Amino acid sequence: MLPVRVFAVAPLALVVVALAGCSSLGCTDTTAERGKAGVRVQVVNTHGQPLGVTAAVVDWRLEPHPQVPSDGDQVHFRFRFDGADEYSGPAVDACAVDEERVTLGCQTVSSSQAFGPADDPLTGDDWLGVEHPEQVDAVLLIPNDQSYNGRTCAVDVKDGGGMHPPETPDKGDQL
């Protein structure tokens, strides 16, 4: 015969299991569709709505990185964010591509990096390391805002889920 305590605790345990199961059913992750890359883009949120910010590649060139010149030429590019807030603005993926728009290397650049020199305080610069710099035909920006990527269902079933920005393109992806 089972003690009375088991019968008292059993309903509580079933309620906890049932609630845990219900919360996981409501958590869904979705990924925004990647926007069309360009030299100048209107930054959009995860729902594809414009944020009122334009990001642009000002220029780029191949040259050795000053901290690791032995690595040879890398892609040094300047970018500009118009309409962004200095402290809480968006971020976009910047990709070096070949003439067929195949990515050779990508990374995220933030508008907070673009509050630089006094002669043009909306510009910033960064470097893209690529395996074959001689193949670089352009540096393109992807318009999807990468500044906020909330918790996923896998990490936090209770508070996770929702729309997430698209993943940064992998080397070899076509833009």
mmCIF file of C-alpha atoms in Angstrom:
data_model
loop_
_atom_site.group_PDB
_atom_site.id
_atom_site.type_symbol
_atom_site.label_atom_id
_atom_site.label_comp_id
_atom_site.label_asym_id
_atom_site.label_seq_id
_atom_site.Cartn_x
_atom_site.Cartn_y
_atom_site.Cartn_z
ATOM 1 C CA MET A 1 0.000 0.000 0.000
ATOM 2 C CA LEU A 2 1.319 3.457 -0.930
ATOM 3 C CA PRO A 3 1.643 6.161 1.720
ATOM 4 C CA VAL A 4 -0.844 9.058 1.638
ATOM 5 C CA ARG A 5 1.993 11.501 0.817
ATOM 6 C CA VAL A 6 2.506 9.880 -2.597
ATOM 7 C CA PHE A 7 -1.134 10.472 -3.484
ATOM 8 C CA ALA A 8 -0.870 14.099 -2.324
ATOM 9 C CA VAL A 9 2.294 14.831 -4.353
ATOM 10 C CA ALA A 10 1.336 12.913 -7.511
ATOM 11 C CA PRO A 11 -1.292 15.428 -8.764
ATOM 12 C CA LEU A 12 1.182 18.293 -8.275
ATOM 13 C CA ALA A 13 3.849 16.460 -10.274
ATOM 14 C CA LEU A 14 1.360 15.841 -13.108
ATOM 15 C CA VAL A 15 0.426 19.542 -13.190
ATOM 16 C CA VAL A 16 4.113 20.566 -13.448
ATOM 17 C CA VAL A 17 4.731 18.071 -16.276
ATOM 18 C CA ALA A 18 1.586 19.198 -18.090
ATOM 19 C CA LEU A 19 2.500 22.897 -17.817
ATOM 20 C CA ALA A 20 6.038 22.262 -19.019
ATOM 21 C CA GLY A 21 4.648 20.410 -22.018
ATOM 22 C CA CYS A 22 2.222 23.225 -22.827
ATOM 23 C CA SER A 23 4.887 25.931 -22.747
ATOM 24 C CA SER A 24 7.101 24.065 -25.209
ATOM 25 C CA LEU A 25 4.189 23.693 -27.625
ATOM 26 C CA GLY A 26 3.780 27.494 -27.768
ATOM 27 C CA CYS A 27 7.438 28.278 -28.491
ATOM 28 C CA THR A 28 8.325 28.553 -32.167
ATOM 29 C CA ASP A 29 11.409 29.944 -33.870
ATOM 30 C CA THR A 30 11.176 31.468 -37.321
ATOM 31 C CA THR A 31 13.896 33.005 -39.443
ATOM 32 C CA ALA A 32 13.424 36.090 -41.564
ATOM 33 C CA GLU A 33 13.992 35.827 -45.281
ATOM 34 C CA ARG A 34 17.332 37.263 -46.367
ATOM 35 C CA GLY A 35 16.950 40.542 -48.243
ATOM 36 C CA LYS A 36 18.643 41.415 -51.517
ATOM 37 C CA ALA A 37 22.261 42.446 -50.984
ATOM 38 C CA GLY A 38 23.579 45.663 -52.455
ATOM 39 C CA VAL A 39 26.209 48.359 -52.157
ATOM 40 C CA ARG A 40 23.504 50.613 -50.653
ATOM 41 C CA VAL A 41 20.535 49.107 -48.751
ATOM 42 C CA GLN A 42 17.566 50.193 -46.663
ATOM 43 C CA VAL A 43 17.946 48.341 -43.358
ATOM 44 C CA VAL A 44 14.867 46.269 -42.472
ATOM 45 C CA ASN A 45 13.685 44.580 -39.290
ATOM 46 C CA THR A 46 12.900 40.866 -39.038
ATOM 47 C CA HIS A 47 9.443 41.478 -40.528
ATOM 48 C CA GLY A 48 10.908 43.224 -43.596
ATOM 49 C CA GLN A 49 9.822 46.707 -42.540
ATOM 50 C CA PRO A 50 12.277 49.586 -43.138
ATOM 51 C CA LEU A 51 13.926 51.038 -40.033
ATOM 52 C CA GLY A 52 14.588 54.435 -41.608
ATOM 53 C CA VAL A 53 18.306 53.682 -41.849
ATOM 54 C CA THR A 54 20.404 53.368 -44.988
ATOM 55 C CA ALA A 55 23.675 51.433 -44.945
ATOM 56 C CA ALA A 56 26.198 51.807 -47.746
ATOM 57 C CA VAL A 57 29.661 50.636 -48.703
ATOM 58 C CA VAL A 58 31.600 53.856 -49.263
ATOM 59 C CA ASP A 59 34.669 52.190 -50.770
ATOM 60 C CA TRP A 60 36.895 49.149 -50.473
ATOM 61 C CA ARG A 61 40.408 48.104 -51.449
ATOM 62 C CA LEU A 62 42.812 45.215 -51.090
ATOM 63 C CA GLU A 63 45.749 45.832 -48.800
ATOM 64 C CA PRO A 64 47.633 44.115 -45.982
ATOM 65 C CA HIS A 65 46.060 44.498 -42.549
ATOM 66 C CA PRO A 66 48.426 46.682 -40.477
ATOM 67 C CA GLN A 67 48.398 44.252 -37.528
ATOM 68 C CA VAL A 68 49.116 41.151 -39.624
ATOM 69 C CA PRO A 69 50.837 42.296 -42.829
ATOM 70 C CA SER A 70 52.342 38.830 -43.285
ATOM 71 C CA ASP A 71 48.835 37.528 -44.119
ATOM 72 C CA GLY A 72 48.925 39.451 -47.395
ATOM 73 C CA ASP A 73 46.091 41.432 -48.911
ATOM 74 C CA GLN A 74 42.721 41.519 -47.193
ATOM 75 C CA VAL A 75 39.571 43.495 -47.949
ATOM 76 C CA HIS A 76 39.571 46.879 -46.200
ATOM 77 C CA PHE A 77 36.205 48.589 -46.576
ATOM 78 C CA ARG A 78 34.502 51.736 -45.350
ATOM 79 C CA PHE A 79 30.775 51.860 -44.670
ATOM 80 C CA ARG A 80 28.219 54.467 -43.729
ATOM 81 C CA PHE A 81 24.929 54.345 -41.793
ATOM 82 C CA ASP A 82 22.563 57.254 -42.451
ATOM 83 C CA GLY A 83 19.692 57.704 -39.981
ATOM 84 C CA ALA A 84 21.158 55.446 -37.284
ATOM 85 C CA ASP A 85 21.404 56.229 -33.598
ATOM 86 C CA GLU A 86 24.966 56.255 -32.289
ATOM 87 C CA TYR A 87 24.188 53.925 -29.383
ATOM 88 C CA SER A 88 21.352 51.634 -30.394
ATOM 89 C CA GLY A 89 21.383 51.466 -34.158
ATOM 90 C CA PRO A 90 21.207 48.469 -36.454
ATOM 91 C CA ALA A 91 23.870 46.097 -37.732
ATOM 92 C CA VAL A 92 24.084 44.395 -41.129
ATOM 93 C CA ASP A 93 26.171 41.665 -42.705
ATOM 94 C CA ALA A 94 28.943 42.820 -45.032
ATOM 95 C CA CYS A 95 30.190 40.295 -47.586
ATOM 96 C CA ALA A 96 33.044 40.241 -50.056
ATOM 97 C CA VAL A 97 31.752 38.619 -53.253
ATOM 98 C CA ASP A 98 33.184 37.545 -56.596
ATOM 99 C CA GLU A 99 31.794 38.629 -59.981
ATOM 100 C CA GLU A 100 29.017 36.004 -59.702
ATOM 101 C CA ARG A 101 27.995 37.365 -56.257
ATOM 102 C CA VAL A 102 29.293 34.249 -54.475
ATOM 103 C CA THR A 103 30.433 35.084 -50.946
ATOM 104 C CA LEU A 104 34.126 34.860 -50.205
ATOM 105 C CA GLY A 105 33.753 36.049 -46.613
ATOM 106 C CA CYS A 106 31.186 37.858 -44.447
ATOM 107 C CA GLN A 107 30.891 39.500 -41.062
ATOM 108 C CA THR A 108 28.468 41.726 -39.221
ATOM 109 C CA VAL A 109 29.156 45.463 -38.972
ATOM 110 C CA SER A 110 27.282 47.696 -36.573
ATOM 111 C CA SER A 111 26.191 51.273 -36.967
ATOM 112 C CA SER A 112 27.898 51.959 -33.630
ATOM 113 C CA GLN A 113 31.203 51.279 -35.440
ATOM 114 C CA ALA A 114 30.360 54.066 -37.890
ATOM 115 C CA PHE A 115 30.762 57.028 -35.571
ATOM 116 C CA GLY A 116 34.337 57.633 -36.526
ATOM 117 C CA PRO A 117 36.527 60.422 -37.822
ATOM 118 C CA ALA A 118 35.419 64.033 -37.441
ATOM 119 C CA ASP A 119 35.527 64.646 -41.218
ATOM 120 C CA ASP A 120 32.713 62.092 -41.707
ATOM 121 C CA PRO A 121 31.278 60.959 -38.361
ATOM 122 C CA LEU A 122 28.772 58.529 -39.909
ATOM 123 C CA THR A 123 31.421 56.289 -41.474
ATOM 124 C CA GLY A 124 33.396 53.393 -40.101
ATOM 125 C CA ASP A 125 35.791 50.821 -41.499
ATOM 126 C CA ASP A 126 36.503 47.148 -41.065
ATOM 127 C CA TRP A 127 38.385 44.251 -42.622
ATOM 128 C CA LEU A 128 37.221 41.039 -44.287
ATOM 129 C CA GLY A 129 39.697 38.207 -44.362
ATOM 130 C CA VAL A 130 39.253 36.139 -47.513
ATOM 131 C CA GLU A 131 41.211 33.194 -48.825
ATOM 132 C CA HIS A 132 41.530 34.529 -52.394
ATOM 133 C CA PRO A 133 41.433 38.338 -52.271
ATOM 134 C CA GLU A 134 42.170 38.570 -55.992
ATOM 135 C CA GLN A 135 38.668 37.172 -56.646
ATOM 136 C CA VAL A 136 36.866 39.988 -54.806
ATOM 137 C CA ASP A 137 34.649 41.967 -57.169
ATOM 138 C CA ALA A 138 32.585 43.929 -54.614
ATOM 139 C CA VAL A 139 31.626 44.334 -50.986
ATOM 140 C CA LEU A 140 27.863 44.076 -50.490
ATOM 141 C CA LEU A 141 25.603 44.671 -47.514
ATOM 142 C CA ILE A 142 22.598 42.532 -46.630
ATOM 143 C CA PRO A 143 19.694 44.724 -45.464
ATOM 144 C CA ASN A 144 18.459 42.546 -42.566
ATOM 145 C CA ASP A 145 19.089 44.081 -39.145
ATOM 146 C CA GLN A 146 21.386 41.777 -37.172
ATOM 147 C CA SER A 147 21.519 43.895 -34.012
ATOM 148 C CA TYR A 148 19.016 41.835 -32.045
ATOM 149 C CA ASN A 149 18.663 38.084 -32.175
ATOM 150 C CA GLY A 150 16.441 36.999 -29.288
ATOM 151 C CA ARG A 151 16.586 33.767 -27.365
ATOM 152 C CA THR A 152 15.652 30.605 -29.221
ATOM 153 C CA CYS A 153 13.216 27.939 -28.073
ATOM 154 C CA ALA A 154 16.133 25.541 -27.643
ATOM 155 C CA VAL A 155 17.784 27.934 -25.192
ATOM 156 C CA ASP A 156 14.698 29.250 -23.395
ATOM 157 C CA VAL A 157 11.379 27.460 -23.978
ATOM 158 C CA LYS A 158 9.456 29.884 -21.790
ATOM 159 C CA ASP A 159 10.737 33.217 -23.156
ATOM 160 C CA GLY A 160 12.352 32.183 -26.433
ATOM 161 C CA GLY A 161 10.981 31.956 -29.927
ATOM 162 C CA GLY A 162 9.737 34.479 -32.409
ATOM 163 C CA MET A 163 11.276 35.921 -35.532
ATOM 164 C CA HIS A 164 15.074 35.901 -35.823
ATOM 165 C CA PRO A 165 17.292 37.553 -38.448
ATOM 166 C CA PRO A 166 18.671 35.302 -41.183
ATOM 167 C CA GLU A 167 22.006 33.607 -40.563
ATOM 168 C CA THR A 168 25.151 35.317 -41.851
ATOM 169 C CA PRO A 169 25.914 33.798 -45.269
ATOM 170 C CA ASP A 170 28.527 31.068 -45.411
ATOM 171 C CA LYS A 171 31.478 31.156 -47.758
ATOM 172 C CA GLY A 172 30.160 29.978 -51.125
ATOM 173 C CA ASP A 173 26.576 31.210 -50.721
ATOM 174 C CA GLN A 174 25.188 33.195 -53.644
ATOM 175 C CA LEU A 175 23.743 36.615 -52.861
#
